[in-house]
Structure formats: structure tokens, C-alpha cells
Amino acid sequence: MTAPIAHVDIYAARRARLAAQLGEKGEAGVAIIPTAPERARNRDSDFAYRHDSYFYYLTGFTEPNAWLVLDASGRSTLFCQPKDLEREIWDGYRLGPDAAVAALGVSAALSVADLDTQLPKLLENQHTVWYPFATHKGLETRVDSWLNTVRGRVRFGAQCPAQQRDVCGPLDEMRLIKDAHEQEVMRRASAISAQAHVRAMQTSARRLRAGQEVREYHLDAELLHEFRQHGSQFPAYTSIVAAGANACVLHYRADAAPVRDGELVLIDAGCELDGYASDITRTFPANGKFTAPQRDLYNLVLASQEAAVAATKAGARFVDPHEATVNVLAQGLLDLGLLSKSKHGTAQDVIEKRAYFAFYMHRTSHWLGMDVHDCGSYVEPSELGQLSDRKDPLSGESIVNRPSRLLREGMVLTIEPGLYVRPAADVPEVFWNLGIRIEDDAIVTSQGCELITRAVPVHADEIEALMRA
Ligand code: GLY
Ligand code: MN
Ligand code: MN
């Protein structure tokens, strides 16, 4: 049996908010939102099923082969798998249309086998059809075929929708602000992930102290243990467990490399809990004790993160934490000699010429929510028309800038500065192959932000104390 759907009222309220946006200028509109397909991993074996985030946001329903159709009057129709004893023996319990109305609070529920006959009826006499663009392979073709059926009835007086719109637009704006329920789930997901990082750190030091071999996959196993032990359904993304120089590969996966005494380990891992992601990175000494150069570089990344955290509050721009990070990193790279003052000048020069990019080549933040890189525009919608030009100092390319998004209470973003030092003749050798990132998840509040991932420490002394324990 699947668990009963909790918080039916929350999903109903979201559907009502979306429905209110479907009719433009009083015209009728209808939205079609499928869940995700099942995907084969190899013969007879599927990838673990993960629902579509938009569909889940509006229904709380996690079965595959389901569709939501919602019209501007607020009427919702769910299409779901019919009850089928034989299939349920093989694949598991199905809610079925009869139980779905009460369980999900939708207006009506039908078998997904009836989709092609029912959709033209639901589209008839609507002005606009909304569906997610470019996210579900083949969806446009199916919508076209339903619309063609409606067109075939025009001579009998039916009206065919004249407009097609991307339903992700209004849904992205809704998902960008996390309500109290979402924030609570994200706090719980973060607490589990933080505990998993603690466990991996402690395992690394304990095994090395005991003279045991440690490989990246041993630490990955500790993360997974903790995620599943606390009810997380999956990792929210493929975990990065990168020992030594592997930390300089931004999209490295947990592999089989040995974790060596004296090296750093970078772990970027977070669990998904009840549909919501967490996303934490910690970098720690494999044996529990930072060397002096490791600590210097670590403290620089941490100082840049502290500056970014201080810049994260309602009313600030999305780009502000990134700019705060870069200001600190630029000065620190000069002070530690990774960039030479004689060649690169001042921190301002380093920023203007983007010289820091050799060591810090990604952005500081992304939205976080149901998807680890969550939906939502990074441009402020109320200032869309305000354009400015700049030339990229490295590529010379012209870039049109639009104003960065204003942060609002309830938005959730990561704050994840890093430095990645590859061997190079003009870089002090003590820093070669060090890759450091520190990533926390922040809920924007009126006065600042709430860091929901700090149950795993970030200060070097606290990490060392934890790893001694
Ligand atoms: N773990 C993915 C990211 O940090 O963006
Ligand atoms: Mn991230
Ligand atoms: Mn991450």
C-alpha cells in the first residue's frame, strides 16, 4: 500500500491558485499536466520512479501514468491507472479512479486509458490550452492530436482553443516561494543530509586512525545509510565524494579512488525527502586535521561564504551573495599568492578582469526546492524591460543583462562558494590539487536568512573536533 496523501488541502489550494491564472481576460483556459514517465534502465528493469515535480506540487500523487487536467473554473480531473489485480500483484498497489476523488480532493477521476477520448471533450470551448513546454517528450504531438479532434467538431459548433501557453510560467513563480509546509519538509531533509555528512566525516577519520583502507565509495555508503535510515526516498542528485585532486572536477561522482591520510575530501550530497531536495557540500581533512595551507584556503572559502550569507535577505538581489563571495575571494587569492599582485593588481582589477575565474568558475547560488536546481526565473519580473550591456572580460562576448531577481521571504537558495586549484607554474605548490567548496541551504527571511543545513559544522576547528569524536 502507498501511504495516504497527507495535506490534501495544500494541494487543493495550489490548484485553485493556478486555476485563477488560467483564464486570461475572462477567456476560458485549461491546463494539462502529466507526471513523469517510467524509464527503462536496462532490460526489464526501470530506474527508480520519480514523479514529475509540477504534477506532484498540484496533487501530492506519486503513482506513474497519471495526468491532471485543471480548468479556470477550478474543476480538476485526475487520470490515473485503473485498479488491476494482476498488475498490482506484480507492480504494487494502485489508488484507482474510484478512490482518487476522496483521497486527492479532485473534482473527478478517470482511468488513464480514457485520456484520448476525454481530453478533446475537456479542451472543447476553451480559449487557451496550457501545458508544460519542452519538458515531456511527445506531449506537443499528443496535444496536437487532441486539438485536431476538437477541430473536427467545429462544424458542429465546438470551439477549439486558439492559444497554447507554457504552464511552467505561472507554476515556476508559485514554486519559487516555499510555503510553511514546504519549508518544514526542507528543514527535515536538510537535517538528515547534515547527519549523513557528519557520519561520513567521522567514518573517514575513524577508519584511517584504525589503519583501514578508505575509498570514496565507503563514504558514499555512509551517506546512503543515513539517508535511508531516516526515510529519505533517494539522494536528491548523484553524490559527489571526491578525494584529493578529484575535488577539482566539479561534476565528479563518488568512485573508487583511495581517500588518503593528509588529503582533503569534498562531499556534495543531499537527500530527497517527500519530494524535496537538500544540497550540502563539506570539505574536510580525511584524517581529521587540516594542514596549514589547507586551512588557509578553507578559511578563505568560509569567509567568502560568510559574506554571501550576510548579503542574503529579502530585498537584496539574487546576485548579491555571489558578488559578496567574489569580493572576498579576489582579495584572498591575492593575499595567499594564488594570484600575483604584480600581475593582477588589486582585488577590483581581479574582479573586473574576472581573473578569479581560474579558481572559482561557478556561481554561488541556485534555487532549491523539489528539484535540486529548482525552477524560477533569476531575472526580476517587475523589471524585465530594463536592459544593460556589458562585455565579458574573458571571452569578449557582449552580454545583455537584465536586473537580477529581488529576494523575497520564503525563497530558498544554496550558498556554495569554492576554490579549485589545479597545478600551474604560477601557483604556489602547497595549494596544488586542493578543491574546496562549502555549501549550505538558506531560506530567505525578512531580516536575513535561515541556514537549514548547519547541523553539520563548517568552521575548521569544529570539523576537527567532530572528527576527533
Ligand atoms: N549538488 C548540485 C549543486 O550543488 O549544484
Ligand atoms: Mn548546489
Ligand atoms: Mn551541491
GROMACS .gro file of C-alpha atoms and ligand atoms in nm:
model
  476
    1MET     CA    1   0.000   0.000   0.000
    2THR     CA    2   0.116   0.353  -0.066
    3ALA     CA    3   0.080   0.597   0.222
    4PRO     CA    4  -0.241   0.805   0.222
    5ILE     CA    5  -0.195   1.151   0.071
    6ALA     CA    6  -0.137   1.396   0.354
    7HIS     CA    7  -0.217   1.766   0.329
    8VAL     CA    8  -0.482   1.727   0.060
    9ASP     CA    9  -0.593   2.082   0.137
   10ILE     CA   10  -0.250   2.223   0.048
   11TYR     CA   11  -0.262   2.071  -0.299
   12ALA     CA   12  -0.622   2.186  -0.348
   13ALA     CA   13  -0.523   2.542  -0.257
   14ARG     CA   14  -0.237   2.531  -0.509
   15ARG     CA   15  -0.471   2.408  -0.781
   16ALA     CA   16  -0.709   2.693  -0.701
   17ARG     CA   17  -0.424   2.946  -0.728
   18LEU     CA   18  -0.319   2.807  -1.063
   19ALA     CA   19  -0.678   2.788  -1.191
   20ALA     CA   20  -0.719   3.157  -1.116
   21GLN     CA   21  -0.436   3.228  -1.362
   22LEU     CA   22  -0.560   3.012  -1.650
   23GLY     CA   23  -0.834   3.235  -1.783
   24GLU     CA   24  -0.694   3.544  -1.948
   25LYS     CA   25  -0.919   3.847  -1.993
   26GLY     CA   26  -1.213   3.637  -1.887
   27GLU     CA   27  -1.143   3.376  -2.157
   28ALA     CA   28  -1.163   3.009  -2.059
   29GLY     CA   29  -0.842   2.814  -2.014
   30VAL     CA   30  -0.743   2.460  -1.929
   31ALA     CA   31  -0.411   2.312  -1.812
   32ILE     CA   32  -0.283   1.961  -1.885
   33ILE     CA   33  -0.006   1.840  -1.656
   34PRO     CA   34   0.132   1.487  -1.688
   35THR     CA   35   0.351   1.320  -1.432
   36ALA     CA   36   0.691   1.176  -1.533
   37PRO     CA   37   0.722   0.863  -1.746
   38GLU     CA   38   0.879   0.543  -1.615
   39ARG     CA   39   1.222   0.495  -1.769
   40ALA     CA   40   1.397   0.169  -1.855
   41ARG     CA   41   1.744   0.128  -1.708
   42ASN     CA   42   1.811  -0.198  -1.887
   43ARG     CA   43   1.604  -0.494  -1.999
   44ASP     CA   44   1.302  -0.547  -1.767
   45SER     CA   45   1.450  -0.309  -1.511
   46ASP     CA   46   1.346   0.053  -1.464
   47PHE     CA   47   1.519   0.346  -1.297
   48ALA     CA   48   1.368   0.414  -0.957
   49TYR     CA   49   1.048   0.601  -1.033
   50ARG     CA   50   1.041   0.973  -0.956
   51HIS     CA   51   0.718   1.169  -1.017
   52ASP     CA   52   0.715   1.499  -1.207
   53SER     CA   53   0.765   1.793  -0.972
   54TYR     CA   54   0.490   2.016  -1.122
   55PHE     CA   55   0.239   1.732  -1.111
   56TYR     CA   56   0.331   1.645  -0.753
   57TYR     CA   57   0.313   2.010  -0.649
   58LEU     CA   58  -0.053   2.015  -0.756
   59THR     CA   59  -0.163   1.668  -0.643
   60GLY     CA   60   0.075   1.507  -0.391
   61PHE     CA   61   0.025   1.193  -0.602
   62THR     CA   62   0.330   0.976  -0.671
   63GLU     CA   63   0.199   0.698  -0.898
   64PRO     CA   64   0.319   0.687  -1.261
   65ASN     CA   65   0.084   0.713  -1.563
   66ALA     CA   66  -0.118   0.998  -1.422
   67TRP     CA   67  -0.235   1.333  -1.559
   68LEU     CA   68  -0.403   1.635  -1.408
   69VAL     CA   69  -0.641   1.849  -1.611
   70LEU     CA   70  -0.744   2.172  -1.444
   71ASP     CA   71  -0.969   2.444  -1.582
   72ALA     CA   72  -1.004   2.810  -1.495
   73SER     CA   73  -1.324   2.745  -1.301
   74GLY     CA   74  -1.118   2.527  -1.063
   75ARG     CA   75  -1.255   2.193  -1.184
   76SER     CA   76  -0.984   1.928  -1.165
   77THR     CA   77  -0.982   1.589  -1.336
   78LEU     CA   78  -0.724   1.327  -1.250
   79PHE     CA   79  -0.643   1.048  -1.493
   80CYS     CA   80  -0.475   0.757  -1.316
   81GLN     CA   81  -0.403   0.388  -1.351
   82PRO     CA   82  -0.717   0.179  -1.313
   83LYS     CA   83  -0.735  -0.088  -1.045
   84ASP     CA   84  -0.595  -0.413  -1.188
   85LEU     CA   85  -0.537  -0.704  -0.956
   86GLU     CA   86  -0.288  -0.876  -1.182
   87ARG     CA   87  -0.076  -0.562  -1.235
   88GLU     CA   88  -0.097  -0.482  -0.865
   89ILE     CA   89   0.040  -0.829  -0.781
   90TRP     CA   90   0.346  -0.751  -0.994
   91ASP     CA   91   0.393  -0.375  -0.955
   92GLY     CA   92   0.214  -0.277  -0.637
   93TYR     CA   93  -0.095  -0.101  -0.512
   94ARG     CA   94  -0.283   0.147  -0.730
   95LEU     CA   95  -0.515   0.406  -0.588
   96GLY     CA   96  -0.754   0.382  -0.883
   97PRO     CA   97  -1.003   0.646  -1.003
   98ASP     CA   98  -1.285   0.548  -0.764
   99ALA     CA   99  -1.078   0.618  -0.454
  100ALA     CA  100  -0.887   0.910  -0.606
  101VAL     CA  101  -1.159   1.173  -0.570
  102ALA     CA  102  -1.174   1.144  -0.193
  103ALA     CA  103  -0.804   1.068  -0.147
  104LEU     CA  104  -0.679   1.364  -0.354
  105GLY     CA  105  -0.970   1.605  -0.330
  106VAL     CA  106  -1.001   1.636  -0.710
  107SER     CA  107  -1.338   1.704  -0.875
  108ALA     CA  108  -1.332   1.386  -1.086
  109ALA     CA  109  -1.104   1.093  -1.159
  110LEU     CA  110  -1.094   0.867  -1.464
  111SER     CA  111  -0.882   0.585  -1.595
  112VAL     CA  112  -0.576   0.694  -1.787
  113ALA     CA  113  -0.697   0.455  -2.060
  114ASP     CA  114  -0.970   0.713  -2.129
  115LEU     CA  115  -0.728   1.002  -2.180
  116ASP     CA  116  -0.751   1.019  -2.560
  117THR     CA  117  -1.130   1.010  -2.562
  118GLN     CA  118  -1.176   1.252  -2.271
  119LEU     CA  119  -0.914   1.518  -2.346
  120PRO     CA  120  -1.084   1.653  -2.660
  121LYS     CA  121  -1.402   1.695  -2.454
  122LEU     CA  122  -1.214   1.882  -2.182
  123LEU     CA  123  -1.046   2.105  -2.443
  124GLU     CA  124  -1.366   2.190  -2.627
  125ASN     CA  125  -1.481   2.552  -2.592
  126GLN     CA  126  -1.166   2.656  -2.410
  127HIS     CA  127  -0.973   2.956  -2.538
  128THR     CA  128  -0.626   2.863  -2.415
  129VAL     CA  129  -0.461   2.528  -2.351
  130TRP     CA  130  -0.171   2.534  -2.105
  131TYR     CA  131   0.082   2.255  -2.071
  132PRO     CA  132   0.450   2.226  -1.979
  133PHE     CA  133   0.659   2.316  -2.284
  134ALA     CA  134   0.974   2.121  -2.373
  135THR     CA  135   0.971   1.902  -2.066
  136HIS     CA  136   0.774   1.592  -2.171
  137LYS     CA  137   0.884   1.421  -2.492
  138GLY     CA  138   0.594   1.386  -2.735
  139LEU     CA  139   0.349   1.594  -2.532
  140GLU     CA  140   0.311   1.863  -2.803
  141THR     CA  141   0.217   1.589  -3.053
  142ARG     CA  142  -0.045   1.447  -2.820
  143VAL     CA  143  -0.192   1.792  -2.753
  144ASP     CA  144  -0.200   1.850  -3.131
  145SER     CA  145  -0.390   1.528  -3.185
  146TRP     CA  146  -0.646   1.617  -2.916
  147LEU     CA  147  -0.684   1.963  -3.068
  148ASN     CA  148  -0.734   1.807  -3.412
  149THR     CA  149  -1.020   1.602  -3.272
  150VAL     CA  150  -1.176   1.922  -3.138
  151ARG     CA  151  -1.123   2.093  -3.478
  152GLY     CA  152  -1.316   1.808  -3.637
  153ARG     CA  153  -1.614   1.914  -3.429
  154VAL     CA  154  -1.601   2.284  -3.516
  155ARG     CA  155  -1.869   2.246  -3.780
  156PHE     CA  156  -2.098   2.117  -3.503
  157GLY     CA  157  -2.045   2.440  -3.314
  158ALA     CA  158  -1.746   2.343  -3.097
  159GLN     CA  159  -1.472   2.599  -3.035
  160CYS     CA  160  -1.110   2.490  -3.048
  161PRO     CA  161  -0.850   2.656  -2.821
  162ALA     CA  162  -0.680   2.931  -3.019
  163GLN     CA  163  -0.382   2.969  -2.788
  164GLN     CA  164  -0.121   2.740  -2.639
  165ARG     CA  165   0.074   2.861  -2.336
  166ASP     CA  166   0.350   2.722  -2.118
  167VAL     CA  167   0.204   2.632  -1.778
  168CYS     CA  168   0.557   2.629  -1.630
  169GLY     CA  169   0.547   3.012  -1.626
  170PRO     CA  170   0.283   3.054  -1.352
  171LEU     CA  171   0.388   2.733  -1.176
  172ASP     CA  172   0.753   2.840  -1.155
  173GLU     CA  173   0.650   3.164  -0.988
  174MET     CA  174   0.437   2.974  -0.738
  175ARG     CA  175   0.708   2.718  -0.664
  176LEU     CA  176   0.968   2.986  -0.610
  177ILE     CA  177   0.814   3.088  -0.277
  178LYS     CA  178   0.808   2.792  -0.042
  179ASP     CA  179   0.508   2.778   0.191
  180ALA     CA  180   0.532   2.675   0.558
  181HIS     CA  181   0.472   2.308   0.476
  182GLU     CA  182   0.746   2.304   0.211
  183GLN     CA  183   0.990   2.482   0.441
  184GLU     CA  184   0.927   2.225   0.711
  185VAL     CA  185   0.991   1.931   0.476
  186MET     CA  186   1.309   2.104   0.354
  187ARG     CA  187   1.430   2.155   0.712
  188ARG     CA  188   1.382   1.783   0.776
  189ALA     CA  189   1.557   1.683   0.453
  190SER     CA  190   1.846   1.914   0.545
  191ALA     CA  191   1.875   1.769   0.895
  192ILE     CA  192   1.903   1.416   0.753
  193SER     CA  193   2.166   1.526   0.499
  194ALA     CA  194   2.364   1.710   0.765
  195GLN     CA  195   2.369   1.396   0.978
  196ALA     CA  196   2.488   1.197   0.676
  197HIS     CA  197   2.781   1.436   0.627
  198VAL     CA  198   2.872   1.404   0.995
  199ARG     CA  199   2.868   1.027   0.964
  200ALA     CA  200   3.090   1.029   0.652
  201MET     CA  201   3.343   1.265   0.814
  202GLN     CA  202   3.365   1.060   1.129
  203THR     CA  203   3.395   0.734   0.935
  204SER     CA  204   3.683   0.870   0.730
  205ALA     CA  205   3.887   0.971   1.036
  206ARG     CA  206   3.799   0.660   1.236
  207ARG     CA  207   3.897   0.420   0.958
  208LEU     CA  208   4.223   0.599   0.883
  209ARG     CA  209   4.310   0.606   1.255
  210ALA     CA  210   4.244   0.231   1.268
  211GLY     CA  211   4.475   0.177   0.970
  212GLN     CA  212   4.185   0.066   0.748
  213GLU     CA  213   4.154   0.142   0.382
  214VAL     CA  214   3.910   0.420   0.291
  215ARG     CA  215   3.776   0.463  -0.061
  216GLU     CA  216   3.530   0.716  -0.192
  217TYR     CA  217   3.258   0.451  -0.212
  218HIS     CA  218   3.295   0.371   0.158
  219LEU     CA  219   3.196   0.729   0.238
  220ASP     CA  220   2.917   0.722  -0.023
  221ALA     CA  221   2.780   0.413   0.155
  222GLU     CA  222   2.771   0.604   0.486
  223LEU     CA  223   2.571   0.884   0.322
  224LEU     CA  224   2.320   0.644   0.173
  225HIS     CA  225   2.287   0.459   0.502
  226GLU     CA  226   2.192   0.776   0.682
  227PHE     CA  227   1.954   0.896   0.408
  228ARG     CA  228   1.756   0.572   0.400
  229GLN     CA  229   1.774   0.520   0.776
  230HIS     CA  230   1.572   0.839   0.818
  231GLY     CA  231   1.315   0.775   0.548
  232SER     CA  232   1.459   0.966   0.255
  233GLN     CA  233   1.344   0.806  -0.068
  234PHE     CA  234   1.655   0.884  -0.278
  235PRO     CA  235   1.963   1.103  -0.297
  236ALA     CA  236   1.841   1.432  -0.449
  237TYR     CA  237   2.123   1.408  -0.708
  238THR     CA  238   2.425   1.188  -0.770
  239SER     CA  239   2.652   1.229  -0.469
  240ILE     CA  240   2.999   1.371  -0.521
  241VAL     CA  241   3.260   1.214  -0.296
  242ALA     CA  242   3.592   1.343  -0.424
  243ALA     CA  243   3.922   1.260  -0.258
  244GLY     CA  244   4.230   1.475  -0.313
  245ALA     CA  245   4.268   1.615  -0.665
  246ASN     CA  246   3.929   1.471  -0.769
  247ALA     CA  247   3.772   1.763  -0.581
  248CYS     CA  248   3.886   1.989  -0.866
  249VAL     CA  249   3.649   1.808  -1.105
  250LEU     CA  250   3.323   1.991  -1.049
  251HIS     CA  251   3.091   1.708  -1.156
  252TYR     CA  252   3.295   1.420  -1.015
  253ARG     CA  253   3.092   1.122  -0.888
  254ALA     CA  254   3.166   0.902  -0.587
  255ASP     CA  255   3.403   0.648  -0.735
  256ALA     CA  256   3.672   0.407  -0.613
  257ALA     CA  257   3.969   0.639  -0.553
  258PRO     CA  258   4.154   0.591  -0.224
  259VAL     CA  259   4.096   0.852   0.046
  260ARG     CA  260   4.448   0.927   0.167
  261ASP     CA  261   4.576   1.047   0.501
  262GLY     CA  262   4.673   1.413   0.458
  263GLU     CA  263   4.434   1.486   0.171
  264LEU     CA  264   4.106   1.674   0.171
  265VAL     CA  265   3.774   1.513   0.082
  266LEU     CA  266   3.493   1.711  -0.080
  267ILE     CA  267   3.144   1.566  -0.037
  268ASP     CA  268   2.849   1.727  -0.216
  269ALA     CA  269   2.545   1.519  -0.124
  270GLY     CA  270   2.188   1.572  -0.012
  271CYS     CA  271   1.883   1.356   0.027
  272GLU     CA  272   1.540   1.398  -0.123
  273LEU     CA  273   1.263   1.370   0.134
  274ASP     CA  274   0.896   1.357   0.034
  275GLY     CA  275   0.972   1.526  -0.295
  276TYR     CA  276   1.206   1.799  -0.165
  277ALA     CA  277   1.582   1.823  -0.213
  278SER     CA  278   1.862   1.925   0.015
  279ASP     CA  279   2.207   2.013  -0.116
  280ILE     CA  280   2.510   2.025   0.114
  281THR     CA  281   2.883   2.038   0.046
  282ARG     CA  282   3.151   1.999   0.307
  283THR     CA  283   3.525   1.972   0.258
  284PHE     CA  284   3.725   1.811   0.537
  285PRO     CA  285   4.067   1.658   0.602
  286ALA     CA  286   4.045   1.281   0.551
  287ASN     CA  287   4.233   1.220   0.876
  288GLY     CA  288   4.055   1.491   1.075
  289LYS     CA  289   4.334   1.752   1.087
  290PHE     CA  290   4.382   2.035   0.835
  291THR     CA  291   4.737   2.116   0.724
  292ALA     CA  292   4.829   2.486   0.734
  293PRO     CA  293   4.780   2.552   0.358
  294GLN     CA  294   4.456   2.350   0.357
  295ARG     CA  295   4.329   2.556   0.649
  296ASP     CA  296   4.429   2.886   0.488
  297LEU     CA  297   4.243   2.809   0.170
  298TYR     CA  298   3.949   2.663   0.362
  299ASN     CA  299   3.919   2.973   0.578
  300LEU     CA  300   3.917   3.193   0.269
  301VAL     CA  301   3.625   2.998   0.120
  302LEU     CA  302   3.447   3.011   0.455
  303ALA     CA  303   3.498   3.389   0.483
  304SER     CA  304   3.353   3.428   0.135
  305GLN     CA  305   3.054   3.218   0.234
  306GLU     CA  306   3.001   3.425   0.547
  307ALA     CA  307   2.996   3.739   0.332
  308ALA     CA  308   2.742   3.575   0.100
  309VAL     CA  309   2.521   3.471   0.393
  310ALA     CA  310   2.527   3.829   0.524
  311ALA     CA  311   2.413   3.951   0.180
  312THR     CA  312   2.116   3.711   0.165
  313LYS     CA  313   1.795   3.877   0.279
  314ALA     CA  314   1.457   3.989   0.150
  315GLY     CA  315   1.501   4.294  -0.071
  316ALA     CA  316   1.855   4.204  -0.178
  317ARG     CA  317   1.920   4.076  -0.530
  318PHE     CA  318   1.988   3.713  -0.618
  319VAL     CA  319   2.329   3.819  -0.747
  320ASP     CA  320   2.431   3.995  -0.423
  321PRO     CA  321   2.559   3.683  -0.240
  322HIS     CA  322   2.767   3.596  -0.548
  323GLU     CA  323   2.917   3.943  -0.562
  324ALA     CA  324   2.992   3.933  -0.189
  325THR     CA  325   3.167   3.597  -0.237
  326VAL     CA  326   3.375   3.719  -0.528
  327ASN     CA  327   3.486   4.031  -0.337
  328VAL     CA  328   3.626   3.819  -0.055
  329LEU     CA  329   3.780   3.556  -0.282
  330ALA     CA  330   3.950   3.814  -0.505
  331GLN     CA  331   4.129   3.976  -0.211
  332GLY     CA  332   4.211   3.639  -0.053
  333LEU     CA  333   4.359   3.497  -0.374
  334LEU     CA  334   4.594   3.797  -0.388
  335ASP     CA  335   4.680   3.772  -0.017
  336LEU     CA  336   4.759   3.399  -0.037
  337GLY     CA  337   4.964   3.448  -0.355
  338LEU     CA  338   4.744   3.238  -0.583
  339LEU     CA  339   4.713   3.549  -0.796
  340SER     CA  340   5.018   3.773  -0.802
  341LYS     CA  341   4.963   4.135  -0.708
  342SER     CA  342   5.226   4.248  -0.959
  343LYS     CA  343   5.046   4.074  -1.246
  344HIS     CA  344   4.683   4.116  -1.141
  345GLY     CA  345   4.680   4.443  -0.944
  346THR     CA  346   4.407   4.500  -0.687
  347ALA     CA  347   4.103   4.294  -0.589
  348GLN     CA  348   3.895   4.530  -0.801
  349ASP     CA  349   4.116   4.452  -1.103
  350VAL     CA  350   4.081   4.079  -1.031
  351ILE     CA  351   3.703   4.117  -1.032
  352GLU     CA  352   3.684   4.339  -1.340
  353LYS     CA  353   3.909   4.109  -1.545
  354ARG     CA  354   3.747   3.802  -1.389
  355ALA     CA  355   4.092   3.665  -1.302
  356TYR     CA  356   3.942   3.476  -1.005
  357PHE     CA  357   3.767   3.255  -1.262
  358ALA     CA  358   4.076   3.033  -1.286
  359PHE     CA  359   3.994   2.913  -0.933
  360TYR     CA  360   3.623   2.989  -0.898
  361MET     CA  361   3.433   2.911  -1.215
  362HIS     CA  362   3.076   2.858  -1.097
  363ARG     CA  363   2.804   3.076  -0.948
  364THR     CA  364   2.742   3.095  -0.575
  365SER     CA  365   2.372   3.006  -0.565
  366HIS     CA  366   2.078   2.838  -0.730
  367TRP     CA  367   1.718   2.798  -0.627
  368LEU     CA  368   1.646   2.483  -0.427
  369GLY     CA  369   1.313   2.306  -0.382
  370MET     CA  370   1.156   1.998  -0.531
  371ASP     CA  371   1.432   1.999  -0.792
  372VAL     CA  372   1.787   2.044  -0.673
  373HIS     CA  373   1.834   2.317  -0.931
  374ASP     CA  374   1.483   2.436  -0.875
  375CYS     CA  375   1.265   2.625  -1.117
  376GLY     CA  376   1.213   3.000  -1.109
  377SER     CA  377   1.345   3.292  -1.307
  378TYR     CA  378   1.667   3.457  -1.193
  379VAL     CA  379   1.551   3.785  -1.351
  380GLU     CA  380   1.326   4.025  -1.164
  381PRO     CA  381   0.989   4.002  -1.344
  382SER     CA  382   0.886   4.355  -1.249
  383GLU     CA  383   1.198   4.495  -1.422
  384LEU     CA  384   1.208   4.273  -1.731
  385GLY     CA  385   1.239   4.560  -1.978
  386GLN     CA  386   1.542   4.719  -1.813
  387LEU     CA  387   1.842   4.604  -2.012
  388SER     CA  388   2.208   4.686  -1.978
  389ASP     CA  389   2.506   4.575  -2.187
  390ARG     CA  390   2.844   4.450  -2.077
  391LYS     CA  391   3.139   4.281  -2.238
  392ASP     CA  392   3.264   3.959  -2.087
  393PRO     CA  393   3.628   4.031  -1.992
  394LEU     CA  394   3.747   3.679  -2.073
  395SER     CA  395   3.562   3.592  -2.394
  396GLY     CA  396   3.498   3.947  -2.520
  397GLU     CA  397   3.139   3.840  -2.584
  398SER     CA  398   2.864   4.103  -2.549
  399ILE     CA  399   2.613   4.015  -2.280
  400VAL     CA  400   2.269   4.168  -2.229
  401ASN     CA  401   2.195   4.189  -1.858
  402ARG     CA  402   1.851   4.201  -1.706
  403PRO     CA  403   1.804   4.303  -1.341
  404SER     CA  404   1.872   4.017  -1.101
  405ARG     CA  405   1.577   3.879  -0.906
  406LEU     CA  406   1.481   4.053  -0.583
  407LEU     CA  407   1.487   3.804  -0.297
  408ARG     CA  408   1.163   3.755  -0.108
  409GLU     CA  409   1.074   3.576   0.214
  410GLY     CA  410   1.023   3.204   0.153
  411MET     CA  411   1.260   3.174  -0.141
  412VAL     CA  412   1.520   2.901  -0.084
  413LEU     CA  413   1.867   2.911  -0.236
  414THR     CA  414   2.203   2.748  -0.188
  415ILE     CA  415   2.514   2.943  -0.089
  416GLU     CA  416   2.811   2.749  -0.221
  417PRO     CA  417   3.141   2.925  -0.286
  418GLY     CA  418   3.450   2.723  -0.368
  419LEU     CA  419   3.808   2.729  -0.488
  420TYR     CA  420   3.964   2.466  -0.714
  421VAL     CA  421   4.340   2.480  -0.760
  422ARG     CA  422   4.500   2.286  -1.043
  423PRO     CA  423   4.877   2.259  -1.066
  424ALA     CA  424   5.026   2.557  -1.253
  425ALA     CA  425   5.371   2.713  -1.261
  426ASP     CA  426   5.248   3.049  -1.127
  427VAL     CA  427   5.054   2.897  -0.834
  428PRO     CA  428   5.229   2.810  -0.502
  429GLU     CA  429   5.273   2.433  -0.495
  430VAL     CA  430   5.133   2.399  -0.142
  431PHE     CA  431   4.787   2.471  -0.285
  432TRP     CA  432   4.804   2.236  -0.585
  433ASN     CA  433   4.515   1.993  -0.620
  434LEU     CA  434   4.314   2.141  -0.334
  435GLY     CA  435   3.943   2.165  -0.416
  436ILE     CA  436   3.722   2.325  -0.153
  437ARG     CA  437   3.352   2.404  -0.156
  438ILE     CA  438   3.121   2.486   0.133
  439GLU     CA  439   2.750   2.470   0.056
  440ASP     CA  440   2.454   2.550   0.277
  441ASP     CA  441   2.084   2.590   0.206
  442ALA     CA  442   1.913   2.915   0.305
  443ILE     CA  443   1.552   3.019   0.348
  444VAL     CA  444   1.520   3.393   0.284
  445THR     CA  445   1.367   3.584   0.575
  446SER     CA  446   1.279   3.950   0.618
  447GLN     CA  447   1.596   4.025   0.814
  448GLY     CA  448   1.839   3.777   0.662
  449CYS     CA  449   1.828   3.407   0.603
  450GLU     CA  450   1.784   3.084   0.795
  451LEU     CA  451   2.060   2.832   0.722
  452ILE     CA  452   1.886   2.497   0.745
  453THR     CA  453   2.193   2.278   0.692
  454ARG     CA  454   2.418   2.386   0.976
  455ALA     CA  455   2.368   2.071   1.184
  456VAL     CA  456   2.694   1.978   1.014
  457PRO     CA  457   2.960   2.229   1.117
  458VAL     CA  458   3.159   2.450   0.880
  459HIS     CA  459   3.430   2.602   1.099
  460ALA     CA  460   3.764   2.424   1.065
  461ASP     CA  461   3.804   2.383   1.443
  462GLU     CA  462   3.454   2.240   1.476
  463ILE     CA  463   3.513   1.996   1.193
  464GLU     CA  464   3.834   1.880   1.360
  465ALA     CA  465   3.657   1.840   1.694
  466LEU     CA  466   3.378   1.639   1.532
  467MET     CA  467   3.628   1.414   1.359
  468ARG     CA  468   3.818   1.351   1.683
  469ALA     CA  469   3.496   1.233   1.847
  470GLY     N1  470   2.479   1.941  -0.597
  470GLY     C1  471   2.450   2.020  -0.708
  470GLY     C2  472   2.486   2.158  -0.684
  470GLY     O1  473   2.547   2.189  -0.584
  470GLY     O2  474   2.451   2.245  -0.757
  471MN      MN  475   2.406   2.332  -0.510
  472MN      MN  476   2.566   2.064  -0.413
   0.00000   0.00000   0.00000
